[in-house]
Amino acid sequence: ETGVTQTPRHLVMGMTNKKSLKCEQHLGHNAMYWYKQSAKKPLELMFVYSLEERVENNSVPSRFSPECPNSSHLFLHLHTLQPEDSALYLCASSQGQGATEAFFGQGTRLTVV
Amino acid sequence: GESVGLHLPTLSVQEGDNSIINCAYSNSASDYFIWYKQESGKGPQFIIDIRSNMDKRQGQRVTVLLNKTVKHLSLQIAATQPGDSAVYFCAETFGGQGGKLIFGQGTELSVKP
């Protein structure tokens, strides 16, 4: 285990559903990230939170809504998704945004039907 | 746009041989590079990193080489083992933003017994 825990591991949802992905880090880090990993594509950065404030939204559609209530938890709220949003969603954390490595969770495999 | 790319999508090696995985990056301002290993069903796992003021760094059975002149990064795995089978990603960042990573496509390493 890397110290970053994501739940659920798998999620199937309809296009009209609302669901949330959860990430928790036990590393004492103060920066957290959401990445999307689609098949045959590189990981794509979605959101960056530093000290619980969103510092970057990488042109992500509004049907994805992040929330960071404290430095240990990060959520990704999902609503009215499209089938092309099916992917592996990865959470990561790092100590600040400085040049130290990011640690990833296991990811949530999302399927939109 | 700027991106990090990998030369080969797949690499097959014999158990016990050395493996070399290559990566090209395009942003000359990048100052921090990381290699990640991703096994099936898991999130990326940190292997080794290198800063732009270095040209070589060694870990346990792994070595990363950085050639800033040609913007080339490589990962060498000594005495490759079946457990090394995975997809390997290089990632770059700049401006001290360790978690805001730009990932390459990935190279799938297969180790033959």
PDB file of C-alpha atoms in Angstrom:
ATOM      1  CA  GLU A   1       0.000   0.000   0.000  1.00  0.00           C
ATOM      2  CA  THR A   2       1.240   3.463  -0.854  1.00  0.00           C
ATOM      3  CA  GLY A   3      -0.574   5.371   1.886  1.00  0.00           C
ATOM      4  CA  VAL A   4      -3.156   6.713  -0.550  1.00  0.00           C
ATOM      5  CA  THR A   5      -6.484   4.896  -0.429  1.00  0.00           C
ATOM      6  CA  GLN A   6      -9.243   5.244  -2.985  1.00  0.00           C
ATOM      7  CA  THR A   7     -12.817   4.010  -2.776  1.00  0.00           C
ATOM      8  CA  PRO A   8     -14.624   2.450  -4.424  1.00  0.00           C
ATOM      9  CA  ARG A   9     -12.208   0.386  -6.497  1.00  0.00           C
ATOM     10  CA  HIS A  10     -14.851  -0.179  -9.163  1.00  0.00           C
ATOM     11  CA  LEU A  11     -17.935   1.840 -10.056  1.00  0.00           C
ATOM     12  CA  VAL A  12     -20.585   1.404 -12.704  1.00  0.00           C
ATOM     13  CA  MET A  13     -22.987   4.283 -13.122  1.00  0.00           C
ATOM     14  CA  GLY A  14     -25.665   5.435 -15.504  1.00  0.00           C
ATOM     15  CA  MET A  15     -25.475   8.723 -17.314  1.00  0.00           C
ATOM     16  CA  THR A  16     -28.130  10.273 -15.074  1.00  0.00           C
ATOM     17  CA  ASN A  17     -26.615   9.121 -11.791  1.00  0.00           C
ATOM     18  CA  LYS A  18     -24.674  11.106  -9.235  1.00  0.00           C
ATOM     19  CA  LYS A  19     -21.769   9.422  -7.512  1.00  0.00           C
ATOM     20  CA  SER A  20     -18.615  10.391  -5.661  1.00  0.00           C
ATOM     21  CA  LEU A  21     -15.097   9.045  -5.604  1.00  0.00           C
ATOM     22  CA  LYS A  22     -13.163   9.270  -2.373  1.00  0.00           C
ATOM     23  CA  CYS A  23      -9.450   9.541  -1.723  1.00  0.00           C
ATOM     24  CA  GLU A  24      -7.667   9.536   1.605  1.00  0.00           C
ATOM     25  CA  GLN A  25      -3.962   9.962   2.186  1.00  0.00           C
ATOM     26  CA  HIS A  26      -2.159   8.897   5.345  1.00  0.00           C
ATOM     27  CA  LEU A  27       1.193  10.457   4.499  1.00  0.00           C
ATOM     28  CA  GLY A  28       0.831  13.916   6.006  1.00  0.00           C
ATOM     29  CA  HIS A  29       1.012  15.520   2.584  1.00  0.00           C
ATOM     30  CA  ASN A  30      -0.595  18.864   1.855  1.00  0.00           C
ATOM     31  CA  ALA A  31      -1.134  18.647  -1.893  1.00  0.00           C
ATOM     32  CA  MET A  32      -3.544  16.282  -3.616  1.00  0.00           C
ATOM     33  CA  TYR A  33      -4.357  15.595  -7.243  1.00  0.00           C
ATOM     34  CA  TRP A  34      -6.878  13.878  -9.479  1.00  0.00           C
ATOM     35  CA  TYR A  35      -5.624  12.180 -12.646  1.00  0.00           C
ATOM     36  CA  LYS A  36      -7.561  10.398 -15.367  1.00  0.00           C
ATOM     37  CA  GLN A  37      -6.123   7.364 -17.148  1.00  0.00           C
ATOM     38  CA  SER A  38      -7.976   6.280 -20.264  1.00  0.00           C
ATOM     39  CA  ALA A  39      -7.062   3.203 -22.251  1.00  0.00           C
ATOM     40  CA  LYS A  40      -4.120   3.744 -24.583  1.00  0.00           C
ATOM     41  CA  LYS A  41      -3.589   7.307 -23.352  1.00  0.00           C
ATOM     42  CA  PRO A  42      -1.177   8.880 -20.903  1.00  0.00           C
ATOM     43  CA  LEU A  43      -2.311   9.925 -17.461  1.00  0.00           C
ATOM     44  CA  GLU A  44      -3.957  13.332 -17.599  1.00  0.00           C
ATOM     45  CA  LEU A  45      -3.912  15.791 -14.723  1.00  0.00           C
ATOM     46  CA  MET A  46      -7.406  16.991 -13.824  1.00  0.00           C
ATOM     47  CA  PHE A  47      -7.238  18.961 -10.581  1.00  0.00           C
ATOM     48  CA  VAL A  48      -4.636  20.164  -8.095  1.00  0.00           C
ATOM     49  CA  TYR A  49      -5.302  21.052  -4.482  1.00  0.00           C
ATOM     50  CA  SER A  50      -2.713  22.658  -2.255  1.00  0.00           C
ATOM     51  CA  LEU A  51      -3.457  23.339   1.401  1.00  0.00           C
ATOM     52  CA  GLU A  52      -7.097  22.467   0.679  1.00  0.00           C
ATOM     53  CA  GLU A  53      -7.446  25.122  -2.015  1.00  0.00           C
ATOM     54  CA  ARG A  54      -7.913  24.313  -5.656  1.00  0.00           C
ATOM     55  CA  VAL A  55      -4.932  25.737  -7.491  1.00  0.00           C
ATOM     56  CA  GLU A  56      -5.545  24.205 -10.878  1.00  0.00           C
ATOM     57  CA  ASN A  57      -8.425  22.979 -12.977  1.00  0.00           C
ATOM     58  CA  ASN A  58      -6.984  21.513 -16.120  1.00  0.00           C
ATOM     59  CA  SER A  59      -9.918  22.349 -18.422  1.00  0.00           C
ATOM     60  CA  VAL A  60     -12.071  19.637 -16.902  1.00  0.00           C
ATOM     61  CA  PRO A  61     -15.826  19.648 -17.728  1.00  0.00           C
ATOM     62  CA  SER A  62     -18.127  20.835 -14.982  1.00  0.00           C
ATOM     63  CA  ARG A  63     -19.724  17.386 -14.694  1.00  0.00           C
ATOM     64  CA  PHE A  64     -16.622  16.606 -12.608  1.00  0.00           C
ATOM     65  CA  SER A  65     -16.617  18.521  -9.327  1.00  0.00           C
ATOM     66  CA  PRO A  66     -13.760  18.131  -6.847  1.00  0.00           C
ATOM     67  CA  GLU A  67     -13.907  18.789  -3.133  1.00  0.00           C
ATOM     68  CA  CYS A  68     -11.113  18.907  -0.587  1.00  0.00           C
ATOM     69  CA  PRO A  69     -12.528  19.281   2.932  1.00  0.00           C
ATOM     70  CA  ASN A  70      -9.135  18.845   4.611  1.00  0.00           C
ATOM     71  CA  SER A  71      -5.588  17.974   3.692  1.00  0.00           C
ATOM     72  CA  SER A  72      -6.182  14.239   4.071  1.00  0.00           C
ATOM     73  CA  HIS A  73      -9.323  13.833   1.979  1.00  0.00           C
ATOM     74  CA  LEU A  74     -10.223  14.511  -1.614  1.00  0.00           C
ATOM     75  CA  PHE A  75     -13.470  13.787  -3.396  1.00  0.00           C
ATOM     76  CA  LEU A  76     -14.523  13.801  -7.015  1.00  0.00           C
ATOM     77  CA  HIS A  77     -18.253  14.282  -7.447  1.00  0.00           C
ATOM     78  CA  LEU A  78     -19.671  12.952 -10.676  1.00  0.00           C
ATOM     79  CA  HIS A  79     -22.954  13.814 -12.361  1.00  0.00           C
ATOM     80  CA  THR A  80     -24.438  13.347 -15.824  1.00  0.00           C
ATOM     81  CA  LEU A  81     -21.321  11.650 -17.120  1.00  0.00           C
ATOM     82  CA  GLN A  82     -20.835  10.364 -20.638  1.00  0.00           C
ATOM     83  CA  PRO A  83     -19.644   6.910 -21.724  1.00  0.00           C
ATOM     84  CA  GLU A  84     -16.339   8.471 -22.859  1.00  0.00           C
ATOM     85  CA  ASP A  85     -15.705   9.404 -19.229  1.00  0.00           C
ATOM     86  CA  SER A  86     -15.149   5.726 -18.476  1.00  0.00           C
ATOM     87  CA  ALA A  87     -11.569   5.456 -17.259  1.00  0.00           C
ATOM     88  CA  LEU A  88      -9.341   4.793 -14.277  1.00  0.00           C
ATOM     89  CA  TYR A  89      -9.398   7.788 -11.936  1.00  0.00           C
ATOM     90  CA  LEU A  90      -6.267   8.116  -9.856  1.00  0.00           C
ATOM     91  CA  CYS A  91      -5.691  10.205  -6.782  1.00  0.00           C
ATOM     92  CA  ALA A  92      -2.197  11.286  -5.775  1.00  0.00           C
ATOM     93  CA  SER A  93      -0.610  13.291  -3.010  1.00  0.00           C
ATOM     94  CA  SER A  94       2.724  15.003  -2.482  1.00  0.00           C
ATOM     95  CA  GLN A  95       4.448  17.059   0.137  1.00  0.00           C
ATOM     96  CA  GLY A  96       3.682  20.515  -1.122  1.00  0.00           C
ATOM     97  CA  GLN A  97       3.876  21.124  -4.823  1.00  0.00           C
ATOM     98  CA  GLY A  98       7.642  21.104  -4.735  1.00  0.00           C
ATOM     99  CA  ALA A  99       9.953  18.754  -6.533  1.00  0.00           C
ATOM    100  CA  THR A 100       9.156  15.644  -4.594  1.00  0.00           C
ATOM    101  CA  GLU A 101       7.458  12.582  -5.951  1.00  0.00           C
ATOM    102  CA  ALA A 102       3.708  12.123  -5.997  1.00  0.00           C
ATOM    103  CA  PHE A 103       2.278   8.945  -4.485  1.00  0.00           C
ATOM    104  CA  PHE A 104      -0.694   7.374  -6.191  1.00  0.00           C
ATOM    105  CA  GLY A 105      -3.666   5.401  -4.964  1.00  0.00           C
ATOM    106  CA  GLN A 106      -4.913   2.225  -6.620  1.00  0.00           C
ATOM    107  CA  GLY A 107      -7.510   4.123  -8.594  1.00  0.00           C
ATOM    108  CA  THR A 108     -11.246   3.793  -9.170  1.00  0.00           C
ATOM    109  CA  ARG A 109     -12.224   1.977 -12.359  1.00  0.00           C
ATOM    110  CA  LEU A 110     -15.276   3.910 -13.575  1.00  0.00           C
ATOM    111  CA  THR A 111     -17.650   2.611 -16.214  1.00  0.00           C
ATOM    112  CA  VAL A 112     -20.430   4.876 -17.470  1.00  0.00           C
ATOM    113  CA  VAL A 113     -23.312   3.041 -19.108  1.00  0.00           C
TER     114      VAL A 113
ATOM    115  CA  GLY B   1       1.851  20.969 -26.962  1.00  0.00           C
ATOM    116  CA  GLU B   2       4.676  19.883 -24.777  1.00  0.00           C
ATOM    117  CA  SER B   3       4.653  16.262 -23.849  1.00  0.00           C
ATOM    118  CA  VAL B   4       6.769  13.420 -22.720  1.00  0.00           C
ATOM    119  CA  GLY B   5       6.949  10.444 -25.030  1.00  0.00           C
ATOM    120  CA  LEU B   6       8.371   6.965 -25.001  1.00  0.00           C
ATOM    121  CA  HIS B   7      10.172   5.397 -27.929  1.00  0.00           C
ATOM    122  CA  LEU B   8       8.708   1.899 -27.711  1.00  0.00           C
ATOM    123  CA  PRO B   9       5.270   0.787 -26.598  1.00  0.00           C
ATOM    124  CA  THR B  10       6.416  -2.746 -25.701  1.00  0.00           C
ATOM    125  CA  LEU B  11       9.641  -4.368 -24.634  1.00  0.00           C
ATOM    126  CA  SER B  12      10.253  -8.065 -24.141  1.00  0.00           C
ATOM    127  CA  VAL B  13      13.346  -9.306 -22.321  1.00  0.00           C
ATOM    128  CA  GLN B  14      14.658 -12.586 -20.984  1.00  0.00           C
ATOM    129  CA  GLU B  15      14.741 -13.073 -17.243  1.00  0.00           C
ATOM    130  CA  GLY B  16      18.150 -12.108 -15.933  1.00  0.00           C
ATOM    131  CA  ASP B  17      18.937  -9.733 -18.778  1.00  0.00           C
ATOM    132  CA  ASN B  18      19.179  -5.992 -18.358  1.00  0.00           C
ATOM    133  CA  SER B  19      16.307  -3.813 -19.582  1.00  0.00           C
ATOM    134  CA  ILE B  20      16.521  -0.308 -20.947  1.00  0.00           C
ATOM    135  CA  ILE B  21      13.399   1.798 -21.312  1.00  0.00           C
ATOM    136  CA  ASN B  22      13.730   5.117 -23.096  1.00  0.00           C
ATOM    137  CA  CYS B  23      11.867   8.376 -22.909  1.00  0.00           C
ATOM    138  CA  ALA B  24      12.056  11.634 -24.818  1.00  0.00           C
ATOM    139  CA  TYR B  25      10.798  14.899 -23.418  1.00  0.00           C
ATOM    140  CA  SER B  26      10.230  18.164 -25.175  1.00  0.00           C
ATOM    141  CA  ASN B  27      10.198  20.842 -22.469  1.00  0.00           C
ATOM    142  CA  SER B  28      13.716  22.076 -21.870  1.00  0.00           C
ATOM    143  CA  ALA B  29      12.449  23.864 -18.735  1.00  0.00           C
ATOM    144  CA  SER B  30      11.565  20.567 -17.056  1.00  0.00           C
ATOM    145  CA  ASP B  31      13.682  20.166 -13.972  1.00  0.00           C
ATOM    146  CA  TYR B  32      12.401  17.029 -12.310  1.00  0.00           C
ATOM    147  CA  PHE B  33      11.749  13.598 -13.778  1.00  0.00           C
ATOM    148  CA  ILE B  34      10.213  10.484 -12.324  1.00  0.00           C
ATOM    149  CA  TRP B  35       9.859   6.903 -13.447  1.00  0.00           C
ATOM    150  CA  TYR B  36       6.731   5.065 -12.370  1.00  0.00           C
ATOM    151  CA  LYS B  37       5.828   1.384 -12.605  1.00  0.00           C
ATOM    152  CA  GLN B  38       2.204   0.387 -13.008  1.00  0.00           C
ATOM    153  CA  GLU B  39       1.125  -3.196 -12.573  1.00  0.00           C
ATOM    154  CA  SER B  40      -2.221  -4.407 -13.793  1.00  0.00           C
ATOM    155  CA  GLY B  41      -5.055  -3.184 -11.592  1.00  0.00           C
ATOM    156  CA  LYS B  42      -2.831  -0.902  -9.542  1.00  0.00           C
ATOM    157  CA  GLY B  43      -1.886   2.733  -9.438  1.00  0.00           C
ATOM    158  CA  PRO B  44       1.520   4.005 -10.584  1.00  0.00           C
ATOM    159  CA  GLN B  45       4.306   3.228  -8.137  1.00  0.00           C
ATOM    160  CA  PHE B  46       7.324   5.481  -7.746  1.00  0.00           C
ATOM    161  CA  ILE B  47      10.581   3.851  -8.852  1.00  0.00           C
ATOM    162  CA  ILE B  48      13.217   6.537  -9.041  1.00  0.00           C
ATOM    163  CA  ASP B  49      13.553  10.236  -9.720  1.00  0.00           C
ATOM    164  CA  ILE B  50      16.225  12.598 -10.962  1.00  0.00           C
ATOM    165  CA  ARG B  51      16.634  16.346 -10.939  1.00  0.00           C
ATOM    166  CA  SER B  52      17.929  18.312 -13.879  1.00  0.00           C
ATOM    167  CA  ASN B  53      21.214  19.132 -12.137  1.00  0.00           C
ATOM    168  CA  MET B  54      22.154  15.447 -12.281  1.00  0.00           C
ATOM    169  CA  ASP B  55      22.820  13.104 -15.189  1.00  0.00           C
ATOM    170  CA  LYS B  56      22.685   9.772 -13.387  1.00  0.00           C
ATOM    171  CA  ARG B  57      21.073   8.329 -10.312  1.00  0.00           C
ATOM    172  CA  GLN B  58      21.138   4.788  -9.051  1.00  0.00           C
ATOM    173  CA  GLY B  59      18.734   2.864  -6.918  1.00  0.00           C
ATOM    174  CA  GLN B  60      18.360  -0.774  -6.097  1.00  0.00           C
ATOM    175  CA  ARG B  61      18.713  -2.584  -9.468  1.00  0.00           C
ATOM    176  CA  VAL B  62      17.567   0.568 -11.293  1.00  0.00           C
ATOM    177  CA  THR B  63      19.479   3.448 -12.812  1.00  0.00           C
ATOM    178  CA  VAL B  64      18.084   6.563 -14.412  1.00  0.00           C
ATOM    179  CA  LEU B  65      20.114   8.509 -16.940  1.00  0.00           C
ATOM    180  CA  LEU B  66      19.311  12.038 -18.028  1.00  0.00           C
ATOM    181  CA  ASN B  67      20.733  13.635 -21.145  1.00  0.00           C
ATOM    182  CA  LYS B  68      19.581  17.228 -21.223  1.00  0.00           C
ATOM    183  CA  THR B  69      21.378  17.954 -24.473  1.00  0.00           C
ATOM    184  CA  VAL B  70      19.055  15.689 -26.416  1.00  0.00           C
ATOM    185  CA  LYS B  71      16.203  15.733 -23.887  1.00  0.00           C
ATOM    186  CA  HIS B  72      16.395  12.023 -23.267  1.00  0.00           C
ATOM    187  CA  LEU B  73      15.682   9.968 -20.177  1.00  0.00           C
ATOM    188  CA  SER B  74      16.247   6.266 -19.707  1.00  0.00           C
ATOM    189  CA  LEU B  75      15.534   3.657 -17.080  1.00  0.00           C
ATOM    190  CA  GLN B  76      17.875   0.715 -16.769  1.00  0.00           C
ATOM    191  CA  ILE B  77      16.775  -2.354 -14.827  1.00  0.00           C
ATOM    192  CA  ALA B  78      19.519  -4.812 -13.960  1.00  0.00           C
ATOM    193  CA  ALA B  79      18.880  -8.558 -13.871  1.00  0.00           C
ATOM    194  CA  THR B  80      15.252  -8.204 -14.879  1.00  0.00           C
ATOM    195  CA  GLN B  81      12.850 -10.435 -12.988  1.00  0.00           C
ATOM    196  CA  PRO B  82       9.293 -11.625 -13.756  1.00  0.00           C
ATOM    197  CA  GLY B  83       8.050  -9.246 -11.066  1.00  0.00           C
ATOM    198  CA  ASP B  84       9.349  -6.364 -13.146  1.00  0.00           C
ATOM    199  CA  SER B  85       6.683  -7.022 -15.775  1.00  0.00           C
ATOM    200  CA  ALA B  86       4.528  -3.895 -15.855  1.00  0.00           C
ATOM    201  CA  VAL B  87       3.946  -0.668 -17.746  1.00  0.00           C
ATOM    202  CA  TYR B  88       6.628   1.935 -17.114  1.00  0.00           C
ATOM    203  CA  PHE B  89       5.924   5.633 -17.398  1.00  0.00           C
ATOM    204  CA  CYS B  90       8.281   8.532 -17.384  1.00  0.00           C
ATOM    205  CA  ALA B  91       6.929  11.841 -16.152  1.00  0.00           C
ATOM    206  CA  GLU B  92       8.275  15.354 -16.087  1.00  0.00           C
ATOM    207  CA  THR B  93       7.521  18.489 -14.210  1.00  0.00           C
ATOM    208  CA  PHE B  94       8.986  21.940 -13.897  1.00  0.00           C
ATOM    209  CA  GLY B  95       8.914  24.964 -11.685  1.00  0.00           C
ATOM    210  CA  GLY B  96       9.045  22.883  -8.534  1.00  0.00           C
ATOM    211  CA  GLN B  97       5.641  21.365  -9.132  1.00  0.00           C
ATOM    212  CA  GLY B  98       6.281  17.784  -8.121  1.00  0.00           C
ATOM    213  CA  GLY B  99       2.728  16.547  -8.317  1.00  0.00           C
ATOM    214  CA  LYS B 100       1.771  18.296 -11.549  1.00  0.00           C
ATOM    215  CA  LEU B 101       3.208  15.673 -13.799  1.00  0.00           C
ATOM    216  CA  ILE B 102       3.189  15.295 -17.556  1.00  0.00           C
ATOM    217  CA  PHE B 103       3.227  11.622 -18.385  1.00  0.00           C
ATOM    218  CA  GLY B 104       4.452   9.751 -21.419  1.00  0.00           C
ATOM    219  CA  GLN B 105       2.555   6.984 -23.164  1.00  0.00           C
ATOM    220  CA  GLY B 106       4.155   4.153 -21.252  1.00  0.00           C
ATOM    221  CA  THR B 107       6.212   1.112 -22.212  1.00  0.00           C
ATOM    222  CA  GLU B 108       4.934  -2.348 -21.395  1.00  0.00           C
ATOM    223  CA  LEU B 109       7.775  -4.552 -20.203  1.00  0.00           C
ATOM    224  CA  SER B 110       7.329  -8.313 -20.478  1.00  0.00           C
ATOM    225  CA  VAL B 111       9.865 -10.612 -18.861  1.00  0.00           C
ATOM    226  CA  LYS B 112      10.186 -14.089 -20.314  1.00  0.00           C
ATOM    227  CA  PRO B 113      11.196 -16.857 -17.901  1.00  0.00           C
TER     228      PRO B 113
END
